[in-house]
């Protein structure tokens, strides 16, 4: 039997950070991990980060939600991992737009029911976003709450951004909202695989049927191709001026004076630039609501 852990959580909560940490811990235990990643856009960004982990088999689902249009693809990719590699643990990271119970349901396939031992849903909850959840649109807030409600283990992440009083309040509210899920407080999603493994072994009941559908959520993704290098300061000003309905941006941004594009990530008002040492296509995936007409406008020559 191959153990399966499903990593859930809203956009930008820290799922990929958790995934990378767990891969390292699993390998330190002498086990062989594999990864199935669900990307919302048409290009892969997070999986490039995971790809830095050598010898870890990786399958991807692009341009669709694992729990909606991607069920058949999910089966095919899992089948591929099982047939092509010798693995002990499969980590499935869903897109931030996935309802966790539906995603879990997509994993239960008669094709390999006797080969997978689904351990449960580990949901990464953004501590600061929980405090400000009332600023979300009703549909998105409902998804955010459902992801937390159906977790078997809650990773309360980004606790370093809260005061002690705020952290105590958030922890208490989450414990009342999901009475069955143990909570671990983290920064940068640092939690050991051994803890997750032992905690989920104590839990007996897993949901097996989807409760609500994520198909009609107003979330969408858009690919922006950057045709020339940007001025870093101007680009960050553009990002800061975006509406709150832009939840996540991930991509490779060419910057004036740099030989290679930077890996750029944005989540919940915070930006992160990481240098790249190989040539990457300059494109940016934006995830949010009402982003159809969103474009980056270069400054005029006078502004330059």
JSON list of N, CA and C in Angstrom, two decimals, residues 221-256:
[
{"chain": "A", "resi": 221, "resn": "UNK", "atom": "N", "xyz": [-8.25, 32.23, -13.69]},
{"chain": "A", "resi": 221, "resn": "UNK", "atom": "CA", "xyz": [-6.83, 32.48, -13.84]},
{"chain": "A", "resi": 221, "resn": "UNK", "atom": "C", "xyz": [-6.57, 33.16, -15.17]},
{"chain": "A", "resi": 222, "resn": "UNK", "atom": "N", "xyz": [-5.51, 33.93, -15.21]},
{"chain": "A", "resi": 222, "resn": "UNK", "atom": "CA", "xyz": [-5.15, 34.63, -16.45]},
{"chain": "A", "resi": 222, "resn": "UNK", "atom": "C", "xyz": [-3.64, 34.60, -16.61]},
{"chain": "A", "resi": 223, "resn": "UNK", "atom": "N", "xyz": [-3.20, 34.37, -17.83]},
{"chain": "A", "resi": 223, "resn": "UNK", "atom": "CA", "xyz": [-1.78, 34.36, -18.14]},
{"chain": "A", "resi": 223, "resn": "UNK", "atom": "C", "xyz": [-1.38, 35.68, -18.77]},
{"chain": "A", "resi": 224, "resn": "UNK", "atom": "N", "xyz": [-0.45, 36.38, -18.14]},
{"chain": "A", "resi": 224, "resn": "UNK", "atom": "CA", "xyz": [0.07, 37.64, -18.67]},
{"chain": "A", "resi": 224, "resn": "UNK", "atom": "C", "xyz": [1.49, 37.41, -19.16]},
{"chain": "A", "resi": 225, "resn": "UNK", "atom": "N", "xyz": [1.72, 37.68, -20.43]},
{"chain": "A", "resi": 225, "resn": "UNK", "atom": "CA", "xyz": [3.06, 37.54, -21.01]},
{"chain": "A", "resi": 225, "resn": "UNK", "atom": "C", "xyz": [3.74, 38.91, -20.97]},
{"chain": "A", "resi": 226, "resn": "UNK", "atom": "N", "xyz": [4.90, 38.97, -20.34]},
{"chain": "A", "resi": 226, "resn": "UNK", "atom": "CA", "xyz": [5.65, 40.22, -20.22]},
{"chain": "A", "resi": 226, "resn": "UNK", "atom": "C", "xyz": [6.64, 40.30, -21.37]},
{"chain": "A", "resi": 227, "resn": "UNK", "atom": "N", "xyz": [6.41, 41.22, -22.28]},
{"chain": "A", "resi": 227, "resn": "UNK", "atom": "CA", "xyz": [7.17, 41.26, -23.53]},
{"chain": "A", "resi": 227, "resn": "UNK", "atom": "C", "xyz": [8.56, 41.88, -23.38]},
{"chain": "A", "resi": 228, "resn": "UNK", "atom": "N", "xyz": [8.77, 42.63, -22.31]},
{"chain": "A", "resi": 228, "resn": "UNK", "atom": "CA", "xyz": [10.09, 43.23, -22.10]},
{"chain": "A", "resi": 228, "resn": "UNK", "atom": "C", "xyz": [10.31, 43.39, -20.60]},
{"chain": "A", "resi": 229, "resn": "UNK", "atom": "N", "xyz": [11.56, 43.63, -20.18]},
{"chain": "A", "resi": 229, "resn": "UNK", "atom": "CA", "xyz": [11.85, 43.75, -18.75]},
{"chain": "A", "resi": 229, "resn": "UNK", "atom": "C", "xyz": [11.08, 44.88, -18.09]},
{"chain": "A", "resi": 230, "resn": "UNK", "atom": "N", "xyz": [10.75, 44.70, -16.83]},
{"chain": "A", "resi": 230, "resn": "UNK", "atom": "CA", "xyz": [10.01, 45.71, -16.07]},
{"chain": "A", "resi": 230, "resn": "UNK", "atom": "C", "xyz": [10.96, 46.47, -15.15]},
{"chain": "A", "resi": 231, "resn": "UNK", "atom": "N", "xyz": [10.54, 47.65, -14.76]},
{"chain": "A", "resi": 231, "resn": "UNK", "atom": "CA", "xyz": [11.20, 48.37, -13.68]},
{"chain": "A", "resi": 231, "resn": "UNK", "atom": "C", "xyz": [10.66, 47.80, -12.37]},
{"chain": "A", "resi": 232, "resn": "UNK", "atom": "N", "xyz": [11.52, 47.27, -11.56]},
{"chain": "A", "resi": 232, "resn": "UNK", "atom": "CA", "xyz": [11.08, 46.55, -10.36]},
{"chain": "A", "resi": 232, "resn": "UNK", "atom": "C", "xyz": [10.18, 47.41, -9.48]},
{"chain": "A", "resi": 233, "resn": "UNK", "atom": "N", "xyz": [10.58, 48.67, -9.25]},
{"chain": "A", "resi": 233, "resn": "UNK", "atom": "CA", "xyz": [9.80, 49.55, -8.38]},
{"chain": "A", "resi": 233, "resn": "UNK", "atom": "C", "xyz": [8.43, 49.83, -8.98]},
{"chain": "A", "resi": 234, "resn": "UNK", "atom": "N", "xyz": [8.38, 50.08, -10.28]},
{"chain": "A", "resi": 234, "resn": "UNK", "atom": "CA", "xyz": [7.10, 50.35, -10.94]},
{"chain": "A", "resi": 234, "resn": "UNK", "atom": "C", "xyz": [6.21, 49.12, -10.90]},
{"chain": "A", "resi": 235, "resn": "UNK", "atom": "N", "xyz": [6.81, 47.94, -11.10]},
{"chain": "A", "resi": 235, "resn": "UNK", "atom": "CA", "xyz": [6.03, 46.71, -11.09]},
{"chain": "A", "resi": 235, "resn": "UNK", "atom": "C", "xyz": [5.41, 46.47, -9.71]},
{"chain": "A", "resi": 236, "resn": "UNK", "atom": "N", "xyz": [6.18, 46.72, -8.66]},
{"chain": "A", "resi": 236, "resn": "UNK", "atom": "CA", "xyz": [5.64, 46.54, -7.31]},
{"chain": "A", "resi": 236, "resn": "UNK", "atom": "C", "xyz": [4.55, 47.55, -7.01]},
{"chain": "A", "resi": 237, "resn": "UNK", "atom": "N", "xyz": [4.68, 48.76, -7.53]},
{"chain": "A", "resi": 237, "resn": "UNK", "atom": "CA", "xyz": [3.61, 49.75, -7.35]},
{"chain": "A", "resi": 237, "resn": "UNK", "atom": "C", "xyz": [2.33, 49.29, -8.03]},
{"chain": "A", "resi": 238, "resn": "UNK", "atom": "N", "xyz": [2.48, 48.69, -9.22]},
{"chain": "A", "resi": 238, "resn": "UNK", "atom": "CA", "xyz": [1.31, 48.14, -9.93]},
{"chain": "A", "resi": 238, "resn": "UNK", "atom": "C", "xyz": [0.67, 47.03, -9.11]},
{"chain": "A", "resi": 239, "resn": "UNK", "atom": "N", "xyz": [1.48, 46.17, -8.54]},
{"chain": "A", "resi": 239, "resn": "UNK", "atom": "CA", "xyz": [0.97, 45.06, -7.74]},
{"chain": "A", "resi": 239, "resn": "UNK", "atom": "C", "xyz": [0.21, 45.59, -6.52]},
{"chain": "A", "resi": 240, "resn": "UNK", "atom": "N", "xyz": [0.78, 46.57, -5.85]},
{"chain": "A", "resi": 240, "resn": "UNK", "atom": "CA", "xyz": [0.15, 47.11, -4.64]},
{"chain": "A", "resi": 240, "resn": "UNK", "atom": "C", "xyz": [-1.17, 47.82, -4.94]},
{"chain": "A", "resi": 241, "resn": "UNK", "atom": "N", "xyz": [-1.33, 48.29, -6.17]},
{"chain": "A", "resi": 241, "resn": "UNK", "atom": "CA", "xyz": [-2.55, 49.00, -6.56]},
{"chain": "A", "resi": 241, "resn": "UNK", "atom": "C", "xyz": [-3.65, 48.05, -7.04]},
{"chain": "A", "resi": 242, "resn": "UNK", "atom": "N", "xyz": [-3.36, 46.77, -7.10]},
{"chain": "A", "resi": 242, "resn": "UNK", "atom": "CA", "xyz": [-4.36, 45.81, -7.59]},
{"chain": "A", "resi": 242, "resn": "UNK", "atom": "C", "xyz": [-5.50, 45.67, -6.59]},
{"chain": "A", "resi": 243, "resn": "UNK", "atom": "N", "xyz": [-6.70, 45.33, -7.05]},
{"chain": "A", "resi": 243, "resn": "UNK", "atom": "CA", "xyz": [-7.83, 45.15, -6.12]},
{"chain": "A", "resi": 243, "resn": "UNK", "atom": "C", "xyz": [-7.63, 43.93, -5.23]},
{"chain": "A", "resi": 244, "resn": "UNK", "atom": "N", "xyz": [-8.36, 43.88, -4.13]},
{"chain": "A", "resi": 244, "resn": "UNK", "atom": "CA", "xyz": [-8.26, 42.78, -3.18]},
{"chain": "A", "resi": 244, "resn": "UNK", "atom": "C", "xyz": [-8.71, 41.44, -3.77]},
{"chain": "A", "resi": 245, "resn": "UNK", "atom": "N", "xyz": [-9.39, 41.50, -4.92]},
{"chain": "A", "resi": 245, "resn": "UNK", "atom": "CA", "xyz": [-9.88, 40.27, -5.53]},
{"chain": "A", "resi": 245, "resn": "UNK", "atom": "C", "xyz": [-8.79, 39.53, -6.30]},
{"chain": "A", "resi": 246, "resn": "UNK", "atom": "N", "xyz": [-7.58, 40.09, -6.34]},
{"chain": "A", "resi": 246, "resn": "UNK", "atom": "CA", "xyz": [-6.42, 39.36, -6.88]},
{"chain": "A", "resi": 246, "resn": "UNK", "atom": "C", "xyz": [-5.78, 38.64, -5.71]},
{"chain": "A", "resi": 247, "resn": "UNK", "atom": "N", "xyz": [-5.87, 37.32, -5.70]},
{"chain": "A", "resi": 247, "resn": "UNK", "atom": "CA", "xyz": [-5.43, 36.55, -4.55]},
{"chain": "A", "resi": 247, "resn": "UNK", "atom": "C", "xyz": [-4.00, 36.03, -4.67]},
{"chain": "A", "resi": 248, "resn": "UNK", "atom": "N", "xyz": [-3.58, 35.76, -5.91]},
{"chain": "A", "resi": 248, "resn": "UNK", "atom": "CA", "xyz": [-2.31, 35.07, -6.08]},
{"chain": "A", "resi": 248, "resn": "UNK", "atom": "C", "xyz": [-1.72, 35.40, -7.45]},
{"chain": "A", "resi": 249, "resn": "UNK", "atom": "N", "xyz": [-0.41, 35.62, -7.47]},
{"chain": "A", "resi": 249, "resn": "UNK", "atom": "CA", "xyz": [0.31, 35.75, -8.73]},
{"chain": "A", "resi": 249, "resn": "UNK", "atom": "C", "xyz": [1.60, 34.95, -8.63]},
{"chain": "A", "resi": 250, "resn": "UNK", "atom": "N", "xyz": [1.87, 34.23, -9.68]},
{"chain": "A", "resi": 250, "resn": "UNK", "atom": "CA", "xyz": [3.08, 33.42, -9.71]},
{"chain": "A", "resi": 250, "resn": "UNK", "atom": "C", "xyz": [3.63, 33.45, -11.12]},
{"chain": "A", "resi": 251, "resn": "UNK", "atom": "N", "xyz": [4.92, 33.65, -11.27]},
{"chain": "A", "resi": 251, "resn": "UNK", "atom": "CA", "xyz": [5.47, 33.63, -12.61]},
{"chain": "A", "resi": 251, "resn": "UNK", "atom": "C", "xyz": [6.91, 34.10, -12.66]},
{"chain": "A", "resi": 252, "resn": "UNK", "atom": "N", "xyz": [7.42, 34.20, -13.88]},
{"chain": "A", "resi": 252, "resn": "UNK", "atom": "CA", "xyz": [8.80, 34.63, -14.11]},
{"chain": "A", "resi": 252, "resn": "UNK", "atom": "C", "xyz": [8.76, 36.02, -14.72]},
{"chain": "A", "resi": 253, "resn": "UNK", "atom": "N", "xyz": [9.32, 36.98, -14.00]},
{"chain": "A", "resi": 253, "resn": "UNK", "atom": "CA", "xyz": [9.26, 38.39, -14.39]},
{"chain": "A", "resi": 253, "resn": "UNK", "atom": "C", "xyz": [10.65, 38.89, -14.77]},
{"chain": "A", "resi": 254, "resn": "UNK", "atom": "N", "xyz": [10.82, 39.34, -16.02]},
{"chain": "A", "resi": 254, "resn": "UNK", "atom": "CA", "xyz": [12.11, 39.91, -16.41]},
{"chain": "A", "resi": 254, "resn": "UNK", "atom": "C", "xyz": [12.27, 41.31, -15.81]},
{"chain": "A", "resi": 255, "resn": "UNK", "atom": "N", "xyz": [13.43, 41.58, -15.26]},
{"chain": "A", "resi": 255, "resn": "UNK", "atom": "CA", "xyz": [13.69, 42.86, -14.58]},
{"chain": "A", "resi": 255, "resn": "UNK", "atom": "C", "xyz": [14.85, 43.56, -15.26]},
{"chain": "A", "resi": 256, "resn": "UNK", "atom": "N", "xyz": [14.71, 44.87, -15.45]},
{"chain": "A", "resi": 256, "resn": "UNK", "atom": "CA", "xyz": [15.77, 45.65, -16.08]},
{"chain": "A", "resi": 256, "resn": "UNK", "atom": "C", "xyz": [17.09, 45.46, -15.32]}
]
